[in-house]
mmCIF file of C-alpha atoms and ligand atoms in Angstrom:
data_model
loop_
_atom_site.group_PDB
_atom_site.id
_atom_site.type_symbol
_atom_site.label_atom_id
_atom_site.label_comp_id
_atom_site.label_asym_id
_atom_site.label_seq_id
_atom_site.Cartn_x
_atom_site.Cartn_y
_atom_site.Cartn_z
ATOM 1 C CA MET A 1 92.672 99.842 108.781
ATOM 2 C CA ILE A 2 91.193 100.367 112.052
ATOM 3 C CA LYS A 3 93.429 97.479 112.954
ATOM 4 C CA ALA A 4 96.047 98.773 111.004
ATOM 5 C CA VAL A 5 96.458 102.120 113.051
ATOM 6 C CA GLN A 6 95.849 100.228 116.106
ATOM 7 C CA ALA A 7 98.917 97.710 115.484
ATOM 8 C CA ALA A 8 101.251 101.145 114.533
ATOM 9 C CA ILE A 9 100.319 102.434 117.900
ATOM 10 C CA GLY A 10 101.066 99.589 119.014
ATOM 11 C CA LEU A 11 104.522 98.777 117.466
ATOM 12 C CA GLY A 12 105.588 102.599 118.115
ATOM 13 C CA LEU A 13 105.063 101.759 122.029
ATOM 14 C CA LEU A 14 107.410 98.714 121.389
ATOM 15 C CA CYS A 15 109.809 100.047 119.146
ATOM 16 C CA PHE A 16 110.315 103.752 120.594
ATOM 17 C CA ALA A 17 112.118 102.156 124.217
ATOM 18 C CA ALA A 18 114.298 100.358 122.018
ATOM 19 C CA THR A 19 115.879 102.968 119.412
ATOM 20 C CA GLN A 20 116.007 106.287 122.219
ATOM 21 C CA ALA A 21 119.422 107.830 122.020
ATOM 22 C CA ALA A 22 120.692 109.774 125.239
ATOM 23 C CA VAL A 23 121.415 113.266 124.324
ATOM 24 C CA ALA A 24 121.810 114.776 128.023
ATOM 25 C CA ALA A 25 122.240 118.762 127.861
ATOM 26 C CA THR A 26 121.986 119.616 131.746
ATOM 27 C CA ASP A 27 123.580 118.106 134.863
ATOM 28 C CA ILE A 28 120.300 117.079 136.351
ATOM 29 C CA SER A 29 122.572 115.919 139.653
ATOM 30 C CA LYS A 30 123.206 119.834 140.514
ATOM 31 C CA LEU A 31 119.417 120.442 140.528
ATOM 32 C CA PRO A 32 117.617 121.644 143.159
ATOM 33 C CA ARG A 33 114.932 118.839 143.844
ATOM 34 C CA VAL A 34 111.248 119.648 145.413
ATOM 35 C CA LYS A 35 108.635 116.908 146.075
ATOM 36 C CA GLN A 36 105.211 117.734 144.925
ATOM 37 C CA GLU A 37 102.755 116.243 147.317
ATOM 38 C CA LEU A 38 99.821 115.922 144.840
ATOM 39 C CA VAL A 39 96.147 116.577 146.094
ATOM 40 C CA PRO A 40 92.707 115.347 144.718
ATOM 41 C CA PRO A 41 90.855 117.760 142.430
ATOM 42 C CA PRO A 42 89.359 120.439 142.427
ATOM 43 C CA ALA A 43 91.752 121.445 144.743
ATOM 44 C CA VAL A 44 95.627 122.062 143.093
ATOM 45 C CA PRO A 45 99.157 121.611 145.074
ATOM 46 C CA LYS A 46 100.733 124.595 146.926
ATOM 47 C CA HIS A 47 102.691 126.205 144.480
ATOM 48 C CA ASP A 48 104.538 129.829 144.083
ATOM 49 C CA GLN A 49 103.188 131.806 141.018
ATOM 50 C CA VAL A 50 106.989 133.440 140.624
ATOM 51 C CA VAL A 51 109.726 131.591 141.033
ATOM 52 C CA LYS A 52 113.020 133.322 141.403
ATOM 53 C CA GLY A 53 116.563 131.100 140.219
ATOM 54 C CA GLY A 54 117.333 128.169 137.905
ATOM 55 C CA PRO A 55 114.852 125.013 136.995
ATOM 56 C CA ARG A 56 114.454 122.481 139.768
ATOM 57 C CA VAL A 57 113.513 118.819 139.504
ATOM 58 C CA VAL A 58 109.836 118.288 140.719
ATOM 59 C CA GLU A 59 109.218 115.198 141.752
ATOM 60 C CA VAL A 60 105.616 113.717 141.815
ATOM 61 C CA ARG A 61 104.261 110.003 142.358
ATOM 62 C CA LEU A 62 101.381 108.406 140.506
ATOM 63 C CA GLU A 63 99.879 105.225 141.338
ATOM 64 C CA THR A 64 97.442 103.818 139.325
ATOM 65 C CA LYS A 65 94.457 102.578 140.894
ATOM 66 C CA GLU A 66 91.591 100.536 139.826
ATOM 67 C CA VAL A 67 87.893 101.445 142.063
ATOM 68 C CA LEU A 68 84.488 100.929 141.297
ATOM 69 C CA MET A 69 83.328 104.598 141.537
ATOM 70 C CA GLU A 70 79.305 105.213 141.643
ATOM 71 C CA VAL A 71 79.191 108.124 139.020
ATOM 72 C CA ALA A 72 75.302 108.422 139.466
ATOM 73 C CA PRO A 73 72.516 106.649 141.878
ATOM 74 C CA GLY A 74 72.867 103.264 140.106
ATOM 75 C CA ALA A 75 75.432 103.901 137.564
ATOM 76 C CA ASN A 76 78.774 102.233 138.472
ATOM 77 C CA VAL A 77 82.156 102.340 136.715
ATOM 78 C CA TRP A 78 85.624 100.629 137.079
ATOM 79 C CA ALA A 79 87.149 103.450 137.324
ATOM 80 C CA LEU A 80 90.937 103.377 136.023
ATOM 81 C CA THR A 81 92.659 106.821 137.985
ATOM 82 C CA PHE A 82 96.102 107.606 138.739
ATOM 83 C CA ASN A 83 95.915 108.288 142.624
ATOM 84 C CA GLY A 84 92.071 107.234 142.771
ATOM 85 C CA SER A 85 90.438 110.415 141.565
ATOM 86 C CA VAL A 86 88.856 111.491 138.230
ATOM 87 C CA PRO A 87 90.298 113.138 137.296
ATOM 88 C CA ALA A 88 93.648 112.518 138.062
ATOM 89 C CA PRO A 89 96.066 114.988 140.167
ATOM 90 C CA LEU A 90 97.178 118.348 138.548
ATOM 91 C CA ILE A 91 100.524 118.872 138.469
ATOM 92 C CA VAL A 92 102.139 122.226 139.017
ATOM 93 C CA VAL A 93 105.704 123.573 137.615
ATOM 94 C CA HIS A 94 107.442 126.097 135.935
ATOM 95 C CA GLU A 95 108.809 126.878 132.701
ATOM 96 C CA GLY A 96 112.461 125.059 132.593
ATOM 97 C CA ASP A 97 111.862 122.870 135.711
ATOM 98 C CA TYR A 98 111.907 119.398 135.212
ATOM 99 C CA VAL A 99 108.911 116.669 135.988
ATOM 100 C CA GLU A 100 109.847 113.558 137.463
ATOM 101 C CA LEU A 101 107.884 111.279 137.550
ATOM 102 C CA THR A 102 107.751 107.561 139.640
ATOM 103 C CA LEU A 103 104.647 105.751 138.069
ATOM 104 C CA VAL A 104 103.474 102.739 140.406
ATOM 105 C CA ASN A 105 101.387 99.556 139.072
ATOM 106 C CA PRO A 106 100.539 97.817 141.993
ATOM 107 C CA LYS A 107 100.745 94.486 141.513
ATOM 108 C CA GLU A 108 96.643 94.207 142.507
ATOM 109 C CA SER A 109 95.876 96.149 139.291
ATOM 110 C CA THR A 110 94.396 93.888 136.858
ATOM 111 C CA LEU A 111 95.748 95.857 133.726
ATOM 112 C CA ALA A 112 99.043 97.438 132.101
ATOM 113 C CA HIS A 113 99.274 101.505 132.051
ATOM 114 C CA ASN A 114 101.404 104.018 131.060
ATOM 115 C CA VAL A 115 101.391 108.309 130.589
ATOM 116 C CA ASP A 116 101.221 110.287 127.797
ATOM 117 C CA PHE A 117 102.138 113.932 128.671
ATOM 118 C CA HIS A 118 101.045 116.702 126.339
ATOM 119 C CA ALA A 119 103.110 119.200 128.031
ATOM 120 C CA SER A 120 106.347 117.108 127.246
ATOM 121 C CA THR A 121 108.498 116.971 123.918
ATOM 122 C CA GLY A 122 109.366 113.774 122.782
ATOM 123 C CA ALA A 123 107.782 110.323 120.812
ATOM 124 C CA LEU A 124 104.368 109.426 122.482
ATOM 125 C CA GLY A 125 104.663 111.876 125.126
ATOM 126 C CA GLY A 126 106.603 109.508 127.004
ATOM 127 C CA ALA A 127 103.904 106.748 127.004
ATOM 128 C CA GLY A 128 106.410 104.249 125.419
ATOM 129 C CA LEU A 129 108.964 104.883 128.482
ATOM 130 C CA THR A 130 106.213 104.204 131.279
ATOM 131 C CA LEU A 131 104.294 101.085 130.410
ATOM 132 C CA VAL A 132 104.534 99.377 133.469
ATOM 133 C CA GLN A 133 102.557 96.148 134.436
ATOM 134 C CA PRO A 134 101.059 95.206 137.351
ATOM 135 C CA GLY A 135 103.746 94.888 140.079
ATOM 136 C CA GLU A 136 105.989 97.515 137.946
ATOM 137 C CA GLU A 137 107.233 101.074 139.031
ATOM 138 C CA VAL A 138 109.283 103.182 136.408
ATOM 139 C CA VAL A 139 110.601 106.856 136.542
ATOM 140 C CA LEU A 140 110.476 109.419 134.030
ATOM 141 C CA ARG A 141 112.045 112.648 133.698
ATOM 142 C CA TRP A 142 110.918 115.562 131.132
ATOM 143 C CA LYS A 143 111.230 119.100 131.083
ATOM 144 C CA ALA A 144 108.746 121.765 130.892
ATOM 145 C CA VAL A 145 109.499 123.729 127.715
ATOM 146 C CA LYS A 146 106.121 124.968 127.301
ATOM 147 C CA PRO A 147 103.788 127.262 129.392
ATOM 148 C CA GLY A 148 100.163 126.647 130.031
ATOM 149 C CA VAL A 149 97.727 123.842 130.716
ATOM 150 C CA PHE A 150 97.806 120.462 129.545
ATOM 151 C CA VAL A 151 96.499 117.090 129.286
ATOM 152 C CA TYR A 152 98.084 113.873 130.686
ATOM 153 C CA HIS A 153 96.506 110.530 129.801
ATOM 154 C CA CYS A 154 96.829 107.029 129.925
ATOM 155 C CA ALA A 155 97.789 105.595 126.563
ATOM 156 C CA PRO A 156 98.568 101.662 126.423
ATOM 157 C CA GLY A 157 98.125 101.274 122.807
ATOM 158 C CA GLY A 158 95.267 100.451 120.655
ATOM 159 C CA THR A 159 91.845 100.013 121.540
ATOM 160 C CA MET A 160 93.496 99.890 125.163
ATOM 161 C CA ILE A 161 93.653 104.263 124.880
ATOM 162 C CA PRO A 162 90.266 105.042 124.499
ATOM 163 C CA PHE A 163 89.202 102.585 127.392
ATOM 164 C CA HIS A 164 91.473 103.716 129.783
ATOM 165 C CA VAL A 165 90.466 107.622 128.813
ATOM 166 C CA ILE A 166 86.946 107.252 129.289
ATOM 167 C CA SER A 167 87.582 105.087 132.011
ATOM 168 C CA GLY A 168 89.081 108.244 134.054
ATOM 169 C CA MET A 169 92.411 108.048 132.991
ATOM 170 C CA ASN A 170 93.457 111.724 132.802
ATOM 171 C CA GLY A 171 94.710 114.637 134.291
ATOM 172 C CA ALA A 172 96.281 117.964 133.860
ATOM 173 C CA VAL A 173 99.516 119.545 134.114
ATOM 174 C CA MET A 174 100.218 123.361 134.423
ATOM 175 C CA VAL A 175 103.583 125.015 133.636
ATOM 176 C CA LEU A 176 103.447 128.606 134.673
ATOM 177 C CA PRO A 177 105.861 131.733 133.286
ATOM 178 C CA ARG A 178 109.035 131.733 135.961
ATOM 179 C CA ASP A 179 107.727 135.504 136.518
ATOM 180 C CA GLY A 180 103.455 134.459 136.586
ATOM 181 C CA LEU A 181 100.818 134.837 134.593
ATOM 182 C CA LYS A 182 100.445 138.196 132.742
ATOM 183 C CA ASP A 183 97.351 139.774 131.631
ATOM 184 C CA ALA A 184 95.660 141.022 127.996
ATOM 185 C CA GLU A 185 98.297 143.957 128.321
ATOM 186 C CA GLY A 186 101.229 141.979 129.531
ATOM 187 C CA LYS A 187 100.719 142.854 133.496
ATOM 188 C CA PRO A 188 101.604 140.474 135.809
ATOM 189 C CA TYR A 189 98.207 138.890 136.671
ATOM 190 C CA ARG A 190 98.224 137.126 140.298
ATOM 191 C CA TYR A 191 95.299 134.665 141.102
ATOM 192 C CA ASP A 192 94.247 134.292 145.251
ATOM 193 C CA ARG A 193 92.624 130.808 144.016
ATOM 194 C CA ALA A 194 92.848 127.839 141.519
ATOM 195 C CA TYR A 195 90.503 125.068 140.973
ATOM 196 C CA TYR A 196 91.191 122.201 138.582
ATOM 197 C CA ILE A 197 88.436 120.891 136.565
ATOM 198 C CA GLY A 198 88.583 117.871 134.639
ATOM 199 C CA GLU A 199 85.345 116.930 132.970
ATOM 200 C CA GLN A 200 85.041 113.010 131.562
ATOM 201 C CA ASP A 201 82.899 111.827 129.650
ATOM 202 C CA TYR A 202 81.487 108.386 130.310
ATOM 203 C CA TYR A 203 80.132 105.583 128.467
ATOM 204 C CA LEU A 204 77.861 103.059 130.626
ATOM 205 C CA PRO A 205 76.017 99.892 128.980
ATOM 206 C CA GLN A 206 72.714 99.066 130.401
ATOM 207 C CA ASP A 207 70.612 95.860 130.300
ATOM 208 C CA ASP A 208 67.422 95.517 128.177
ATOM 209 C CA LYS A 209 65.500 97.209 131.053
ATOM 210 C CA GLY A 210 67.573 100.338 131.306
ATOM 211 C CA ASN A 211 69.734 99.311 134.347
ATOM 212 C CA PHE A 212 72.795 100.513 134.135
ATOM 213 C CA LYS A 213 75.158 96.903 134.360
ATOM 214 C CA LYS A 214 77.884 96.260 136.900
ATOM 215 C CA TYR A 215 81.068 94.337 136.243
ATOM 216 C CA ASP A 216 83.419 91.697 138.065
ATOM 217 C CA SER A 217 86.688 93.657 136.533
ATOM 218 C CA PRO A 218 87.583 96.753 134.362
ATOM 219 C CA ALA A 219 88.005 94.203 131.698
ATOM 220 C CA ALA A 220 84.834 92.586 131.649
ATOM 221 C CA GLY A 221 82.889 95.529 130.624
ATOM 222 C CA MET A 222 85.326 97.002 128.237
ATOM 223 C CA HIS A 223 83.826 95.528 125.126
ATOM 224 C CA GLU A 224 80.613 96.850 125.671
ATOM 225 C CA MET A 225 81.645 99.896 126.939
ATOM 226 C CA LEU A 226 83.781 100.643 123.569
ATOM 227 C CA GLU A 227 81.087 99.110 121.554
ATOM 228 C CA LEU A 228 78.638 102.277 122.970
ATOM 229 C CA SER A 229 81.133 104.586 123.030
ATOM 230 C CA LYS A 230 81.554 103.962 118.862
ATOM 231 C CA GLY A 231 78.115 105.852 118.817
ATOM 232 C CA LEU A 232 79.623 109.145 120.463
ATOM 233 C CA ILE A 233 76.847 109.768 122.966
ATOM 234 C CA PRO A 234 78.019 109.534 126.814
ATOM 235 C CA THR A 235 75.672 108.357 129.231
ATOM 236 C CA HIS A 236 77.224 110.767 131.418
ATOM 237 C CA VAL A 237 79.424 113.955 131.255
ATOM 238 C CA VAL A 238 80.520 114.949 134.962
ATOM 239 C CA PHE A 239 83.374 117.298 136.380
ATOM 240 C CA ASN A 240 85.030 115.552 139.194
ATOM 241 C CA GLY A 241 84.398 112.050 138.257
ATOM 242 C CA ALA A 242 80.440 111.941 139.220
ATOM 243 C CA VAL A 243 76.920 113.574 138.706
ATOM 244 C CA GLY A 244 76.970 116.390 141.531
ATOM 245 C CA ALA A 245 80.362 115.801 142.783
ATOM 246 C CA ILE A 246 81.094 119.446 143.163
ATOM 247 C CA THR A 247 78.398 120.722 144.727
ATOM 248 C CA GLY A 248 76.612 121.007 148.421
ATOM 249 C CA ASP A 249 79.601 120.676 150.769
ATOM 250 C CA ASN A 250 81.739 120.064 148.064
ATOM 251 C CA ALA A 251 80.902 123.099 146.527
ATOM 252 C CA LEU A 252 83.617 125.844 145.062
ATOM 253 C CA SER A 253 84.258 128.424 147.115
ATOM 254 C CA ALA A 254 85.573 132.069 146.950
ATOM 255 C CA LYS A 255 85.038 135.535 148.133
ATOM 256 C CA VAL A 256 84.125 138.771 146.384
ATOM 257 C CA GLY A 257 87.114 140.571 145.235
ATOM 258 C CA GLU A 258 89.307 137.776 144.382
ATOM 259 C CA LYS A 259 90.639 136.373 141.558
ATOM 260 C CA VAL A 260 90.369 132.701 140.731
ATOM 261 C CA LEU A 261 91.728 130.630 138.227
ATOM 262 C CA PHE A 262 89.886 127.929 136.333
ATOM 263 C CA ILE A 263 92.058 124.945 134.947
ATOM 264 C CA HIS A 264 89.220 122.967 132.509
ATOM 265 C CA SER A 265 90.456 120.222 130.981
ATOM 266 C CA GLN A 266 89.008 117.256 128.741
ATOM 267 C CA ALA A 267 90.726 114.037 127.237
ATOM 268 C CA ASN A 268 88.221 113.000 124.994
ATOM 269 C CA ARG A 269 85.501 115.613 123.901
ATOM 270 C CA PRO A 270 85.216 118.943 122.852
ATOM 271 C CA SER A 271 83.577 121.475 126.524
ATOM 272 C CA TYR A 272 82.274 125.244 126.395
ATOM 273 C CA PRO A 273 82.780 125.976 130.434
ATOM 274 C CA HIS A 274 80.771 128.928 131.058
ATOM 275 C CA LEU A 275 79.911 131.349 134.737
ATOM 276 C CA ILE A 276 76.518 131.753 134.647
ATOM 277 C CA GLY A 277 76.327 135.251 135.734
ATOM 278 C CA GLY A 278 80.138 135.812 135.430
ATOM 279 C CA HIS A 279 82.798 135.993 132.722
ATOM 280 C CA ALA A 280 86.094 134.936 132.034
ATOM 281 C CA ASP A 281 88.161 138.032 132.447
ATOM 282 C CA LEU A 282 91.176 136.387 130.841
ATOM 283 C CA TYR A 283 91.076 133.214 128.718
ATOM 284 C CA TRP A 284 94.304 131.408 127.571
ATOM 285 C CA VAL A 285 92.808 130.039 124.313
ATOM 286 C CA GLY A 286 94.424 126.351 123.884
ATOM 287 C CA GLY A 287 95.648 126.707 127.426
ATOM 288 C CA SER A 288 98.920 128.215 126.300
ATOM 289 C CA PHE A 289 100.199 130.944 128.652
ATOM 290 C CA SER A 290 102.561 132.214 125.859
ATOM 291 C CA ASP A 291 99.752 133.901 124.302
ATOM 292 C CA THR A 292 97.760 136.862 124.992
ATOM 293 C CA PRO A 293 95.187 135.839 126.790
ATOM 294 C CA LEU A 294 91.562 137.016 125.700
ATOM 295 C CA THR A 295 89.611 139.340 127.571
ATOM 296 C CA SER A 296 85.702 139.568 128.840
ATOM 297 C CA GLN A 297 84.890 135.926 127.206
ATOM 298 C CA GLU A 298 81.367 134.510 128.098
ATOM 299 C CA THR A 299 81.359 131.058 126.930
ATOM 300 C CA TRP A 300 85.196 129.998 126.541
ATOM 301 C CA PHE A 301 86.160 126.284 124.556
ATOM 302 C CA VAL A 302 88.282 123.264 125.329
ATOM 303 C CA PRO A 303 89.150 121.459 122.462
ATOM 304 C CA ALA A 304 89.408 117.560 122.672
ATOM 305 C CA GLY A 305 92.661 116.417 124.586
ATOM 306 C CA SER A 306 93.408 119.772 126.078
ATOM 307 C CA ALA A 307 93.116 121.744 128.994
ATOM 308 C CA VAL A 308 92.654 125.548 129.037
ATOM 309 C CA ALA A 309 92.923 128.042 131.778
ATOM 310 C CA ALA A 310 90.395 131.114 132.278
ATOM 311 C CA ALA A 311 90.149 133.603 135.578
ATOM 312 C CA TYR A 312 87.579 135.538 136.903
ATOM 313 C CA GLU A 313 87.400 138.301 139.779
ATOM 314 C CA PHE A 314 84.271 137.883 141.548
ATOM 315 C CA HIS A 315 82.153 141.073 141.757
ATOM 316 C CA GLN A 316 78.619 139.691 143.442
ATOM 317 C CA PRO A 317 77.951 137.161 146.234
ATOM 318 C CA GLY A 318 75.815 133.990 146.082
ATOM 319 C CA LEU A 319 75.359 130.541 144.817
ATOM 320 C CA TYR A 320 76.811 130.502 141.197
ATOM 321 C CA VAL A 321 76.691 127.523 138.459
ATOM 322 C CA TYR A 322 79.591 126.333 136.329
ATOM 323 C CA LEU A 323 78.652 124.303 133.458
ATOM 324 C CA SER A 324 79.481 123.645 129.996
ATOM 325 C CA HIS A 325 77.260 125.394 128.007
ATOM 326 C CA ASN A 326 75.607 122.817 125.981
ATOM 327 C CA LEU A 327 72.936 122.316 128.151
ATOM 328 C CA ILE A 328 71.868 118.957 127.638
ATOM 329 C CA GLU A 329 75.296 117.691 128.746
ATOM 330 C CA ALA A 330 75.179 120.317 131.416
ATOM 331 C CA VAL A 331 71.923 119.491 133.153
ATOM 332 C CA LEU A 332 70.800 115.902 131.631
ATOM 333 C CA MET A 333 74.005 114.635 131.493
ATOM 334 C CA GLY A 334 76.113 115.833 134.798
ATOM 335 C CA ALA A 335 78.457 118.623 133.468
ATOM 336 C CA ALA A 336 77.682 121.369 136.355
ATOM 337 C CA LEU A 337 79.122 122.651 139.071
ATOM 338 C CA HIS A 338 78.457 125.206 142.065
ATOM 339 C CA MET A 339 80.491 127.607 143.909
ATOM 340 C CA ASN A 340 79.818 129.536 146.635
ATOM 341 C CA VAL A 341 80.721 133.298 146.887
ATOM 342 C CA GLU A 342 80.397 135.207 150.027
ATOM 343 C CA GLY A 343 80.437 139.052 150.279
ATOM 344 C CA GLU A 344 78.227 142.254 149.659
ATOM 345 C CA TRP A 345 75.896 142.612 146.800
ATOM 346 C CA ASP A 346 76.237 145.972 144.164
ATOM 347 C CA ASP A 347 73.012 146.976 143.732
ATOM 348 C CA ASP A 348 74.569 149.202 140.648
ATOM 349 C CA MET A 349 75.616 146.046 139.178
ATOM 350 C CA MET A 350 72.101 144.319 139.305
ATOM 351 C CA THR A 351 68.788 144.997 141.374
ATOM 352 C CA GLN A 352 64.992 143.269 141.462
ATOM 353 C CA VAL A 353 63.111 147.033 140.717
ATOM 354 C CA LYS A 354 60.013 145.142 141.130
ATOM 355 C CA ALA A 355 58.911 141.875 142.453
ATOM 356 C CA PRO A 356 57.018 139.823 140.991
ATOM 357 C CA ASP A 357 53.342 140.589 141.299
ATOM 358 C CA SER A 358 50.114 139.373 139.421
ATOM 359 C CA PHE A 359 49.949 141.351 136.382
ATOM 360 C CA ASP A 360 46.111 142.872 135.330
ATOM 361 C CA ALA A 361 46.014 142.776 131.524
ATOM 362 C CA GLU A 362 42.777 144.409 131.299
ATOM 363 C CA ALA A 363 44.113 147.226 133.489
ATOM 364 C CA ALA A 364 46.980 147.501 131.208
ATOM 365 C CA MET A 365 44.894 147.389 128.201
ATOM 366 C CA ASP A 366 42.743 150.777 129.775
ATOM 367 C CA HIS A 367 46.168 152.907 129.871
HETATM 368 CU CU1 CU B 401 95.824 103.238 132.117
#
């Protein structure tokens, strides 16, 4: 049964490339073109929140890179990446724009790669049209018709699909409405900063002494990693590829009074983002910007294989922790980050009325 499903997915990839019929509605050659410089997360590419005028062709370049990365001290993974980072970069366009992807698989690679864009419309999300062997490159164009935030990931067929995704090969696309985001009352909502948090579950095999195994190539560890993954218990759940990647000097930052948009993706499992000491003022369920956002959420939800967006205006300074509020995953497996917020403390919002002091139980009883 499993073999049949894997074969069907593989066959779909082969057949689709051969049977695609072209229906071109727009003269693409007349549209303005812009190159988007992709940046490593949690940074997001420079973009306007509101755009005037008609659609554009937004050119992006993703290069597949297979790199040995440290997930935690003594724990390494052959990360399968787009542009060298886990997660892959966020791509930002506006509704009606065309994304024109150049996907490059260098000849030093050991595996074939492709991209399935959840934001796109068409069989396999473009995966059948983008499969590139080492030493090949391909160009795919798709129209961004659904506003929201969406996952993209490598999906080369069969067991290679979970293997590439749990090895880090996933990112997100944000498709903004042309007139920008709206709050729950339909009023324009503008953020001062945006961050992209890509959550990654890893399944790293250990030897009989409990040490994490190190392999010579991605394929060398594939079988053991997939066998371990069938238990559905990750060894690590992390933000930005490694435990503690967004802490210390790499912590996020903001100022009191700023509105911050958090884009959070998980290509393979659910997640439960929570900002300790804050809230989601706005939460776009399922990542859809077509729907009215929910307000004042304590914890929000990322279904497996999706990205969502949440926005918060900071009212207090301090070191915030943003985590997945499955606290086992956050504290014991790594799904947490730090954020430094500068500004003036508001005593009206919170104050320590009495400092910790020793408590005399007998005196208290006398009263
Ligand atoms: Cu891949």
